[in-house]
XYZ file of C-alpha atoms in Angstrom:
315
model
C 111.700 78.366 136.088
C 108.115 77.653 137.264
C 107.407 74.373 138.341
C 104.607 72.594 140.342
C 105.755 71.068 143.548
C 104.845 68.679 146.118
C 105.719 69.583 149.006
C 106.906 67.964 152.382
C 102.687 68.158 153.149
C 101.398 66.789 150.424
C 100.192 69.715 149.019
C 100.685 71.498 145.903
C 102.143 74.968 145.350
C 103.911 76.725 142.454
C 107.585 77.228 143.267
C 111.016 78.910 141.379
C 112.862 75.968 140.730
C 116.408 75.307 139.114
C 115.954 75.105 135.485
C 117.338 72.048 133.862
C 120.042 71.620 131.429
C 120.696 69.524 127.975
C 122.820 66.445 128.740
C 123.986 64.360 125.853
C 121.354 63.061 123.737
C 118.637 65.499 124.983
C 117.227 68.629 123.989
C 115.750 71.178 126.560
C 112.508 72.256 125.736
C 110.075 75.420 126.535
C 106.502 73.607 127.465
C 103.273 75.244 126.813
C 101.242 72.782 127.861
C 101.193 69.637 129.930
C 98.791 67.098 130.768
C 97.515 65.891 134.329
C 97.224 61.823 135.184
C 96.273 60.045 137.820
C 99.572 58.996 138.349
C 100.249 62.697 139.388
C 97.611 63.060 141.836
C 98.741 59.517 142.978
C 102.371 60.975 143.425
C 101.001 64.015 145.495
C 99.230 62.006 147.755
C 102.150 59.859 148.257
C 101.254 56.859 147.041
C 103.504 56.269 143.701
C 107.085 57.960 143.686
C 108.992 59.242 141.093
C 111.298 56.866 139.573
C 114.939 57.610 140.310
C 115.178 59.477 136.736
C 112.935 62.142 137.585
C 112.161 64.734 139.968
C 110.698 63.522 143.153
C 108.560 66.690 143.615
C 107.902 67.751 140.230
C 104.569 66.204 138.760
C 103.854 65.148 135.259
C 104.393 63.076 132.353
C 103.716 64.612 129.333
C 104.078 68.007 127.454
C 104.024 69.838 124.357
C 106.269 72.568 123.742
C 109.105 74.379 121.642
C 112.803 72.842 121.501
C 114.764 75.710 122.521
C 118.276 74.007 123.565
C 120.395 71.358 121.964
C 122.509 68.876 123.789
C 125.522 67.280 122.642
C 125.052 63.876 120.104
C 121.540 64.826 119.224
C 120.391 64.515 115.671
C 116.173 64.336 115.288
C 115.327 67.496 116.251
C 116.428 71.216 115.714
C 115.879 74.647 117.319
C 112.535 75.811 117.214
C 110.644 72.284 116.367
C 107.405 71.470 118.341
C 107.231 68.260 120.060
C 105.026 66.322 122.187
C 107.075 64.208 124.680
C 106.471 61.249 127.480
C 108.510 61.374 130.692
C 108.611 60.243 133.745
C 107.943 63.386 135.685
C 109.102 66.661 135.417
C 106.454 67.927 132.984
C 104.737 70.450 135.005
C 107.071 73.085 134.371
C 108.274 76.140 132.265
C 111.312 74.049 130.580
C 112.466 69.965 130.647
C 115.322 68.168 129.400
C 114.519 65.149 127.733
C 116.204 62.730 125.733
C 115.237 62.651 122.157
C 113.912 59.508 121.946
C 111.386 59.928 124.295
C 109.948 62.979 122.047
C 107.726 63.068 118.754
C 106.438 65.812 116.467
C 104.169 67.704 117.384
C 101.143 67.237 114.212
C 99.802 70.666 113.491
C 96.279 69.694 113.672
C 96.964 69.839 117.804
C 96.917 73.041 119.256
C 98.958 73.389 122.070
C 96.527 72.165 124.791
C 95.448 68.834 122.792
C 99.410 68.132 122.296
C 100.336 68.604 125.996
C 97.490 65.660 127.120
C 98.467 63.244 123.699
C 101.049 61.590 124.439
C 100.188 59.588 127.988
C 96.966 58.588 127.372
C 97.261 57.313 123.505
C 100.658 56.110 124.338
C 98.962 54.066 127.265
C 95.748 53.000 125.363
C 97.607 52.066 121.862
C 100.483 49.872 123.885
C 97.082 48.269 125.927
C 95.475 46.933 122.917
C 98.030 46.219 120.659
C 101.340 45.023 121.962
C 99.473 43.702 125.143
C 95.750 43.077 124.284
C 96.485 42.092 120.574
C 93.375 43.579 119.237
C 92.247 42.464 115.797
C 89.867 43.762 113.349
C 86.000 42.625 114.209
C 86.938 41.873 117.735
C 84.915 43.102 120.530
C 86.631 45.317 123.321
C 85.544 46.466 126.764
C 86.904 49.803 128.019
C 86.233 50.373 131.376
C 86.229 53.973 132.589
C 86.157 54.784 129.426
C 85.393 58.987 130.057
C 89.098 59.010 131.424
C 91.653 60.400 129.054
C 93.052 56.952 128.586
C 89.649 55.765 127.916
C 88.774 57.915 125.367
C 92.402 57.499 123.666
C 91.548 53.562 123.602
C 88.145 54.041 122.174
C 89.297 56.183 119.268
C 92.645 53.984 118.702
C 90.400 50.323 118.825
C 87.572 51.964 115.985
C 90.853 52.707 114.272
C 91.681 48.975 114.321
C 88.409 47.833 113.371
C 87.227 46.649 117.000
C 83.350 46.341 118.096
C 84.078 48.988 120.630
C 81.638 48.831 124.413
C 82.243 51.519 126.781
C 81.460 51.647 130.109
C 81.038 54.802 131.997
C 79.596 55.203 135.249
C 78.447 58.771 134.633
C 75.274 58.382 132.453
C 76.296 62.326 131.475
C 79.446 61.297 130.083
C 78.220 58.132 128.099
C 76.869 59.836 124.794
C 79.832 61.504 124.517
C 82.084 57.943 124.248
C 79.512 57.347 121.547
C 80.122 60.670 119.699
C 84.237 59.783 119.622
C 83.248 55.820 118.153
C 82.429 53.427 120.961
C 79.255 51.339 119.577
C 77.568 50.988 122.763
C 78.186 53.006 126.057
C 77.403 51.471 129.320
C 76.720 51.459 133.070
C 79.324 48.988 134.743
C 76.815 46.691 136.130
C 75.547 46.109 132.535
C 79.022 44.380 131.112
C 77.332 41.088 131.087
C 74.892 41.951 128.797
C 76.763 43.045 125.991
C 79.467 40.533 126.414
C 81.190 38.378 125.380
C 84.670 40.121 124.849
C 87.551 39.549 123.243
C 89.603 41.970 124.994
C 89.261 44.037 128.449
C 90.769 47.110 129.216
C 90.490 47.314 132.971
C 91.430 51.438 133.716
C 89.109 51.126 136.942
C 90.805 48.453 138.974
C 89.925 45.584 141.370
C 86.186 46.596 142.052
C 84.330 44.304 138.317
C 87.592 42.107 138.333
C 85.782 38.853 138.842
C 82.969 40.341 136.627
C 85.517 40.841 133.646
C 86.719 37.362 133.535
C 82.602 36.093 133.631
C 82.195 38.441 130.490
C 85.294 37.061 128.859
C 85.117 34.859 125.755
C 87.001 32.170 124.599
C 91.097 33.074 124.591
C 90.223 36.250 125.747
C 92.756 38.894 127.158
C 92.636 41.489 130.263
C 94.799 43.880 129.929
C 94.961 46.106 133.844
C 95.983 49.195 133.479
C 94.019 51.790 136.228
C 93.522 50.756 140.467
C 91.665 53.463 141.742
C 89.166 51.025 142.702
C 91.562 48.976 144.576
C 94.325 46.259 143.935
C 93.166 43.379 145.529
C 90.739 41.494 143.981
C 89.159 37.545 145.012
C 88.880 35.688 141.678
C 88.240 32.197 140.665
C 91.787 31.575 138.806
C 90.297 28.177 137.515
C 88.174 30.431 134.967
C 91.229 31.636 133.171
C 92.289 28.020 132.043
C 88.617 26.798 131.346
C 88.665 29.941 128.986
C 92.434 30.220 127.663
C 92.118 33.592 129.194
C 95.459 35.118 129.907
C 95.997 38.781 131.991
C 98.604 41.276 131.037
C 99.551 44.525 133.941
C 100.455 47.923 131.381
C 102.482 50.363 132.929
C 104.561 52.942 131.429
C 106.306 55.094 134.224
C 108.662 52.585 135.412
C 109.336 50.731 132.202
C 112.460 50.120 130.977
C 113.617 52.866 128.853
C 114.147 50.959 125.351
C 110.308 49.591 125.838
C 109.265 53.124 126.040
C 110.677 54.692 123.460
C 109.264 51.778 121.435
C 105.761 52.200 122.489
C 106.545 56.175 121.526
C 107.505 54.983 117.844
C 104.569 52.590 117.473
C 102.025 55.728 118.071
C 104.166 57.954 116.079
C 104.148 55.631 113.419
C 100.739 54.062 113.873
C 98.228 56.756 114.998
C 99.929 60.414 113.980
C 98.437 59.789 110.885
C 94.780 59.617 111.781
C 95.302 62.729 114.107
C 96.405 64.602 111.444
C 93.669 63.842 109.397
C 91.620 64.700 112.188
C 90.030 60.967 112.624
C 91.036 60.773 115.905
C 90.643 63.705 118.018
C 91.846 64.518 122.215
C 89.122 66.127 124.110
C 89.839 68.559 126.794
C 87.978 68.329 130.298
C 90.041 72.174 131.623
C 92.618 73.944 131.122
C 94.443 75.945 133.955
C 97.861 78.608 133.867
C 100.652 76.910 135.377
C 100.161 79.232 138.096
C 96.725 77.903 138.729
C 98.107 74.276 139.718
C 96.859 73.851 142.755
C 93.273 74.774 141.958
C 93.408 71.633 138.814
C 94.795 68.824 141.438
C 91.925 70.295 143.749
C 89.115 70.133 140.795
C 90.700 67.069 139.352
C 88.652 64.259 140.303
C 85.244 66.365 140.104
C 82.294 64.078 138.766
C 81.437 64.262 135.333
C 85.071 64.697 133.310
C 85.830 63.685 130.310
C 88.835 64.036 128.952
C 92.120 65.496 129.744
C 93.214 68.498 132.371
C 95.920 69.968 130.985
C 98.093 73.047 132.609
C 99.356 75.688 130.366
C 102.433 78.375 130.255
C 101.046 81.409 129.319
């Protein structure tokens, strides 16, 4: 099979690679799409490694595709279903093996493309403000880089909960669109004070408004870090939090445990599924690029002005 690599450099080429097979309770299935994440351009540059359950040179987390295999002691899907599944790398390929549980069906309102960038970002967003952030009705939520895929995921997903949604984008291109998927008011960063205060952050930026967030918090309000492309390290007054009941949660999904993944899988299947396919809540695409093309995305991939997903597709 075909399979983006990392090589030895650093660098990105399309290589023949050993094609998996179907171990007990997983199916192998033929992608035709798969989306890109920072986490993958993190992982080329070598600054996050593959956990020991996936391939240390193959990129990517998440894929659509076409079950084409079936391993022993598996029983939710048969041949020929389309899926949309979360892994934790391996996706930028011509063919995976994945355990069933970390898999979901594909909706038919998704074409291929939208499918192969769902599952990472929503999956990210909808764990963020519910299990972690605990986002009610009426609340009001920050979203920080909110013109990132995970951003607009957790836009969409709040206005499904009934959340005052503020987004802040740094690209005053890219704000009117957050406002044309639901957020109420779109934002430059340096203007979180002003619509403030929030029940609920979601930090996707990283250390650079840290000390900024917990000024715009409210009372018992929540900070949920997720992104730390602006940094890690961040100087903070910690006496704030107990003057405010404010408590901060860390959201990662790549090196969770497996059972708390495929739980955070099942709450989105079960939870937001059925607005996608009712088309309330839609995944907008940024590029799409062949498989073959895979160096030219992680080259193009941090260009200014995206919104949305970059997905790579098997032609």
């Amino acid at each position: 099979m075909k399979a983006v690599t990392i090589t030895e450099n650093n660098e990105i080429e399309v290589k023949q690679r050993e094609a998996p097979h179907a171990n007990v309770g997983e199916v192998l299935v033929k992608i035709h799409a798969a989306g890109m994440n920072n986490a993958d351009v993190m992982q080329k540059l070598g600054g996050y490694p593959a956990p020991v359950d996936a391939p240390a040179d193959i990129p990517g987390l998440e894929f659509a595709g076409e079950v084409v295999e079936m391993g022993p002691q598996t029983e939710r899907f048969s041949l020929g279903d389309h899926v949309m599944g979360l892994v934790s790398g391996g996706a930028q390929a011509e063919i995976i093996a994945v355990n069933e549980r970390f898999l979901m069906p594909k909706p038919d309102s998704l074409s291929w493309e939208e499918a192969g960038s769902f599952p990472e970002a929503f999956i990210t967003a909808h764990d963020a403000l519910t299990t972690k952030g605990n986002l009610r009705p009426g609340e009001r939520v920050l979203i920080t880089g909110a013109a990132g895929a995970v951003g607009v995921a957790a836009i969409q997903i709040a206005k499904v909960i009934g959340a005052e949604v503020v987004a802040s984008v740094r690209n005053s291109e890219t704000r009117e669109k957050t406002k044309k998927i639901g957020a109420d008011e779109a934002i430059a960063p340096d203007e979180m004070q002003n619509y403030g205060p929030y029940d609920l952050i979601i930090e996707l930026i990283g250390a650079a408004d840290f000390a900024a967030n917990i000024d715009a918090l409210s009372y018992g309000g929540r900070i949920v870090c997720i992104g730390f492309m602006s940094g890690a390290e961040a100087n903070v007054d910690i006496s704030k939090f107990a003057f405010k009941q404010a408590v901060v949660y860390g959201s990662s999904l790549r090196k969770r445990p497996k059972e708390g993944k495929a739980m955070a899988i099942r709450a989105v299947e079960k939870e937001i599924l059925p607005f996608v396919e009712k088309k309330e809540v839609a995944v907008p695409l940024h590029a799409t690029y062949a498989l073959d093309d895979g160096k030219k995305a992680y080259d193009e991939y941090n260009q200014k002005g995206k919104f949305g997903q970059i997905v790579l597709v098997n032609e």
